[in-house]
C-alpha cells in the first residue's frame, strides 16, 4: 500500500525597493531520509512587472557543508557547483541557468528520482534545500514567495487508526474537514480529493 504525505513550508520574502539580485539560501536543509520519493513540488507566490525569480536545489545539508546546487533543464539535471550568495558571478549563473517557478513546479516524480540517483540506479533521499534568486527591475515590481508544498511518498510501517476509537471527523460546510484525535499516538492524515 502506498502512503502519501504533504509537507508545507512557508517562504516569506518581500522586496519593496530595487535591490541587487538576491540569492537566498536556507539556514538548514530539510531532512527527507524517511521518504521513498518526491511526487511534486509546488511553489506559489506573486510576481508583477519585470520581477524575476530563479530556483536551484541542493541535496546535501547546507548546515554541515557547502553543497553543489542543481537545476533541471530540458536535457536533465545540471550541476551548477558550489554557489555563494555573496558573489555576484554566482547570482548571474543562477539568473541564466536556474529554474523558473513554472519549471520547478513541472518537475515529475521520475525527474526528482533522477536527481537523487545514488549512481547505482536507485534513489537515495537524505536532504533537500531550495535556493532562489530574486530580481527586480523597478521599485514597483513585486517578487514574493508564499509557500512551497512538497508531496512525498513516506516509508515506514503504518497501523490504521480506528474511527470512533482513535479519531472522529466532521465536515464543516463543503470545504472544511475537522479531525478530532481521541487517543495518543503519531498520526498521518491522508486526504484524497474526489
CSV table of C-alpha atoms in Angstrom, one decimal:
chain,number,residue,atom,x,y,z
A,1,UNK,CA,0.0,0.0,0.0
A,2,UNK,CA,1.4,3.4,-0.9
A,3,UNK,CA,1.1,6.3,1.6
A,4,UNK,CA,1.4,10.0,0.7
A,5,UNK,CA,2.3,12.9,2.8
A,6,UNK,CA,2.1,16.6,2.1
A,7,UNK,CA,4.8,18.9,3.5
A,8,UNK,CA,4.1,22.6,3.5
A,9,UNK,CA,6.9,25.2,4.1
A,10,UNK,CA,6.1,28.9,4.2
A,11,UNK,CA,8.5,31.2,2.5
A,12,UNK,CA,8.1,34.8,3.4
A,13,UNK,CA,10.3,37.1,1.3
A,14,UNK,CA,9.0,40.5,0.2
A,15,UNK,CA,11.1,43.0,-1.7
A,16,UNK,CA,9.8,46.6,-1.8
A,17,UNK,CA,12.7,48.5,-3.4
A,18,UNK,CA,15.1,47.9,-6.3
A,19,UNK,CA,18.0,45.9,-4.9
A,20,UNK,CA,20.7,43.9,-6.4
A,21,UNK,CA,19.7,40.4,-7.3
A,22,UNK,CA,19.5,38.4,-4.1
A,23,UNK,CA,20.4,34.7,-3.9
A,24,UNK,CA,18.5,33.5,-0.9
A,25,UNK,CA,19.6,30.2,0.8
A,26,UNK,CA,18.1,28.4,3.8
A,27,UNK,CA,19.9,28.2,7.1
A,28,UNK,CA,19.4,24.5,7.1
A,29,UNK,CA,18.2,21.8,4.7
A,30,UNK,CA,15.1,19.6,5.1
A,31,UNK,CA,15.8,16.0,6.2
A,32,UNK,CA,14.0,13.7,3.8
A,33,UNK,CA,15.5,10.3,4.7
A,34,UNK,CA,12.1,8.9,5.7
A,35,UNK,CA,10.7,9.2,2.2
A,36,UNK,CA,10.8,6.9,-0.8
A,37,UNK,CA,10.1,9.5,-3.4
A,38,UNK,CA,9.1,13.1,-4.2
A,39,UNK,CA,5.8,13.3,-6.1
A,40,UNK,CA,5.8,17.0,-6.7
A,41,UNK,CA,7.0,20.4,-5.5
A,42,UNK,CA,4.7,23.4,-5.9
A,43,UNK,CA,5.8,27.0,-5.2
A,44,UNK,CA,3.2,29.8,-5.0
A,45,UNK,CA,3.9,33.5,-4.9
A,46,UNK,CA,3.3,36.8,-6.6
A,47,UNK,CA,5.4,38.4,-9.3
A,48,UNK,CA,4.5,41.6,-11.1
A,49,UNK,CA,6.2,43.9,-13.5
A,50,UNK,CA,9.6,42.8,-14.6
A,51,UNK,CA,10.3,40.8,-11.4
A,52,UNK,CA,12.1,37.6,-12.0
A,53,UNK,CA,12.9,34.6,-9.8
A,54,UNK,CA,15.1,31.5,-10.4
A,55,UNK,CA,15.3,28.4,-8.3
A,56,UNK,CA,18.1,25.9,-7.6
A,57,UNK,CA,18.1,22.7,-5.5
A,58,UNK,CA,20.8,21.2,-3.1
A,59,UNK,CA,20.7,17.6,-2.0
A,60,UNK,CA,23.1,17.9,1.0
A,61,UNK,CA,22.8,19.5,4.3
A,62,UNK,CA,23.7,23.2,4.0
A,63,UNK,CA,24.5,23.4,7.7
A,64,UNK,CA,27.3,20.9,7.6
A,65,UNK,CA,29.0,21.9,4.3
A,66,UNK,CA,28.8,23.8,1.1
A,67,UNK,CA,26.6,21.7,-1.2
A,68,UNK,CA,26.5,21.7,-5.0
A,69,UNK,CA,23.4,23.3,-6.4
A,70,UNK,CA,21.3,21.8,-9.3
A,71,UNK,CA,18.8,23.0,-11.9
A,72,UNK,CA,16.6,20.9,-14.1
A,73,UNK,CA,16.9,21.7,-17.9
A,74,UNK,CA,15.3,20.2,-21.0
A,75,UNK,CA,18.2,17.7,-21.2
A,76,UNK,CA,18.2,16.7,-17.5
A,77,UNK,CA,19.8,17.9,-14.2
A,78,UNK,CA,22.8,20.1,-14.4
A,79,UNK,CA,25.3,20.7,-11.6
A,80,UNK,CA,25.9,24.4,-11.1
A,81,UNK,CA,28.6,23.7,-8.5
A,82,UNK,CA,29.0,25.5,-5.1
A,83,UNK,CA,27.2,28.8,-5.1
A,84,UNK,CA,27.8,31.7,-2.7
A,85,UNK,CA,25.1,34.2,-2.2
A,86,UNK,CA,27.7,37.0,-1.7
A,87,UNK,CA,29.4,36.5,-5.1
A,88,UNK,CA,27.9,38.5,-8.0
A,89,UNK,CA,29.0,36.0,-10.6
A,90,UNK,CA,27.2,33.2,-8.8
A,91,UNK,CA,24.0,35.3,-8.9
A,92,UNK,CA,24.5,35.7,-12.6
A,93,UNK,CA,24.9,32.0,-13.1
A,94,UNK,CA,21.6,31.3,-11.3
A,95,UNK,CA,19.9,34.1,-13.3
A,96,UNK,CA,21.0,32.3,-16.5
A,97,UNK,CA,20.7,28.6,-15.6
A,98,UNK,CA,18.2,28.5,-12.6
A,99,UNK,CA,14.7,27.3,-13.0
A,100,UNK,CA,11.6,29.4,-13.2
A,101,UNK,CA,8.7,28.8,-10.8
A,102,UNK,CA,6.8,27.1,-13.6
A,103,UNK,CA,9.8,24.8,-14.4
A,104,UNK,CA,10.3,23.9,-10.8
A,105,UNK,CA,6.5,23.1,-10.4
A,106,UNK,CA,6.6,20.9,-13.5
A,107,UNK,CA,9.3,18.5,-12.3
A,108,UNK,CA,7.9,15.0,-12.3
A,109,UNK,CA,8.4,12.2,-9.7
A,110,UNK,CA,10.7,10.4,-12.2
A,111,UNK,CA,12.8,13.5,-12.7
A,112,UNK,CA,13.1,14.0,-8.9
A,113,UNK,CA,14.3,10.4,-8.6
A,114,UNK,CA,17.0,11.1,-11.3
A,115,UNK,CA,18.3,14.0,-9.1
A,116,UNK,CA,18.7,11.7,-6.1
A,117,UNK,CA,20.1,8.7,-8.0
A,118,UNK,CA,22.9,7.2,-6.0
A,119,UNK,CA,24.8,6.1,-9.1
A,120,UNK,CA,23.6,2.5,-8.9
A,121,UNK,CA,20.1,3.2,-10.3
A,122,UNK,CA,18.2,3.7,-7.1
A,123,UNK,CA,17.3,7.0,-5.4
A,124,UNK,CA,18.7,7.8,-2.0
A,125,UNK,CA,17.0,10.7,-0.2
A,126,UNK,CA,18.8,12.4,2.7
A,127,UNK,CA,18.5,16.2,2.5
A,128,UNK,CA,16.9,18.8,0.2
A,129,UNK,CA,17.3,22.6,0.2
A,130,UNK,CA,15.8,25.2,-2.1
A,131,UNK,CA,17.6,28.3,-3.0
A,132,UNK,CA,16.2,31.1,-5.1
A,133,UNK,CA,17.3,34.3,-6.8
A,134,UNK,CA,15.0,37.3,-6.7
A,135,UNK,CA,15.5,40.2,-9.2
A,136,UNK,CA,13.5,43.4,-9.5
A,137,UNK,CA,13.9,45.9,-12.3
A,138,UNK,CA,11.9,48.8,-10.7
A,139,UNK,CA,10.6,49.7,-7.3
A,140,UNK,CA,7.0,48.8,-8.3
A,141,UNK,CA,8.0,45.2,-9.1
A,142,UNK,CA,6.7,42.7,-6.6
A,143,UNK,CA,8.6,39.4,-6.1
A,144,UNK,CA,7.1,37.4,-3.2
A,145,UNK,CA,7.1,33.7,-2.3
A,146,UNK,CA,4.2,32.5,-0.2
A,147,UNK,CA,4.7,28.7,0.3
A,148,UNK,CA,6.4,25.7,-1.0
A,149,UNK,CA,4.4,22.4,-0.9
A,150,UNK,CA,6.2,19.1,-1.3
A,151,UNK,CA,4.2,15.9,-1.8
A,152,UNK,CA,6.2,12.9,-0.9
A,153,UNK,CA,5.9,9.1,-0.5
A,154,UNK,CA,6.6,8.1,3.1
A,155,UNK,CA,8.4,5.0,4.1
A,156,UNK,CA,7.8,3.1,7.2
A,157,UNK,CA,5.2,0.9,9.0
A,158,UNK,CA,1.8,2.2,9.5
A,159,UNK,CA,-1.1,1.0,11.6
A,160,UNK,CA,-4.6,2.1,10.6
A,161,UNK,CA,-6.4,4.2,13.1
A,162,UNK,CA,-9.9,3.1,14.1
A,163,UNK,CA,-12.7,5.5,13.5
A,164,UNK,CA,-14.5,6.3,16.7
A,165,UNK,CA,-11.7,4.9,18.9
A,166,UNK,CA,-8.6,6.8,17.7
A,167,UNK,CA,-10.3,9.7,15.8
A,168,UNK,CA,-13.5,11.2,14.8
A,169,UNK,CA,-14.2,13.7,12.0
A,170,UNK,CA,-16.9,16.1,10.8
A,171,UNK,CA,-17.5,18.2,7.8
A,172,UNK,CA,-18.0,21.9,8.4
A,173,UNK,CA,-19.6,23.0,5.3
A,174,UNK,CA,-18.4,22.0,1.8
A,175,UNK,CA,-14.7,22.9,2.1
A,176,UNK,CA,-13.7,22.1,5.7
A,177,UNK,CA,-13.0,18.8,7.4
A,178,UNK,CA,-12.2,18.7,11.1
A,179,UNK,CA,-10.4,15.6,12.5
A,180,UNK,CA,-10.6,15.0,16.3
A,181,UNK,CA,-7.8,12.9,17.7
A,182,UNK,CA,-9.1,10.7,20.5
A,183,UNK,CA,-6.1,8.7,21.6
A,184,UNK,CA,-2.3,9.2,22.0
A,185,UNK,CA,-0.1,8.3,19.1
A,186,UNK,CA,1.5,9.7,16.0
A,187,UNK,CA,-0.9,10.2,13.2
A,188,UNK,CA,-0.6,10.8,9.5
A,189,UNK,CA,-3.7,12.1,7.7
A,190,UNK,CA,-4.3,11.4,4.0
A,191,UNK,CA,-6.9,13.4,2.2
A,192,UNK,CA,-7.8,12.3,-1.3
A,193,UNK,CA,-9.8,14.8,-3.3
A,194,UNK,CA,-12.8,13.3,-5.1
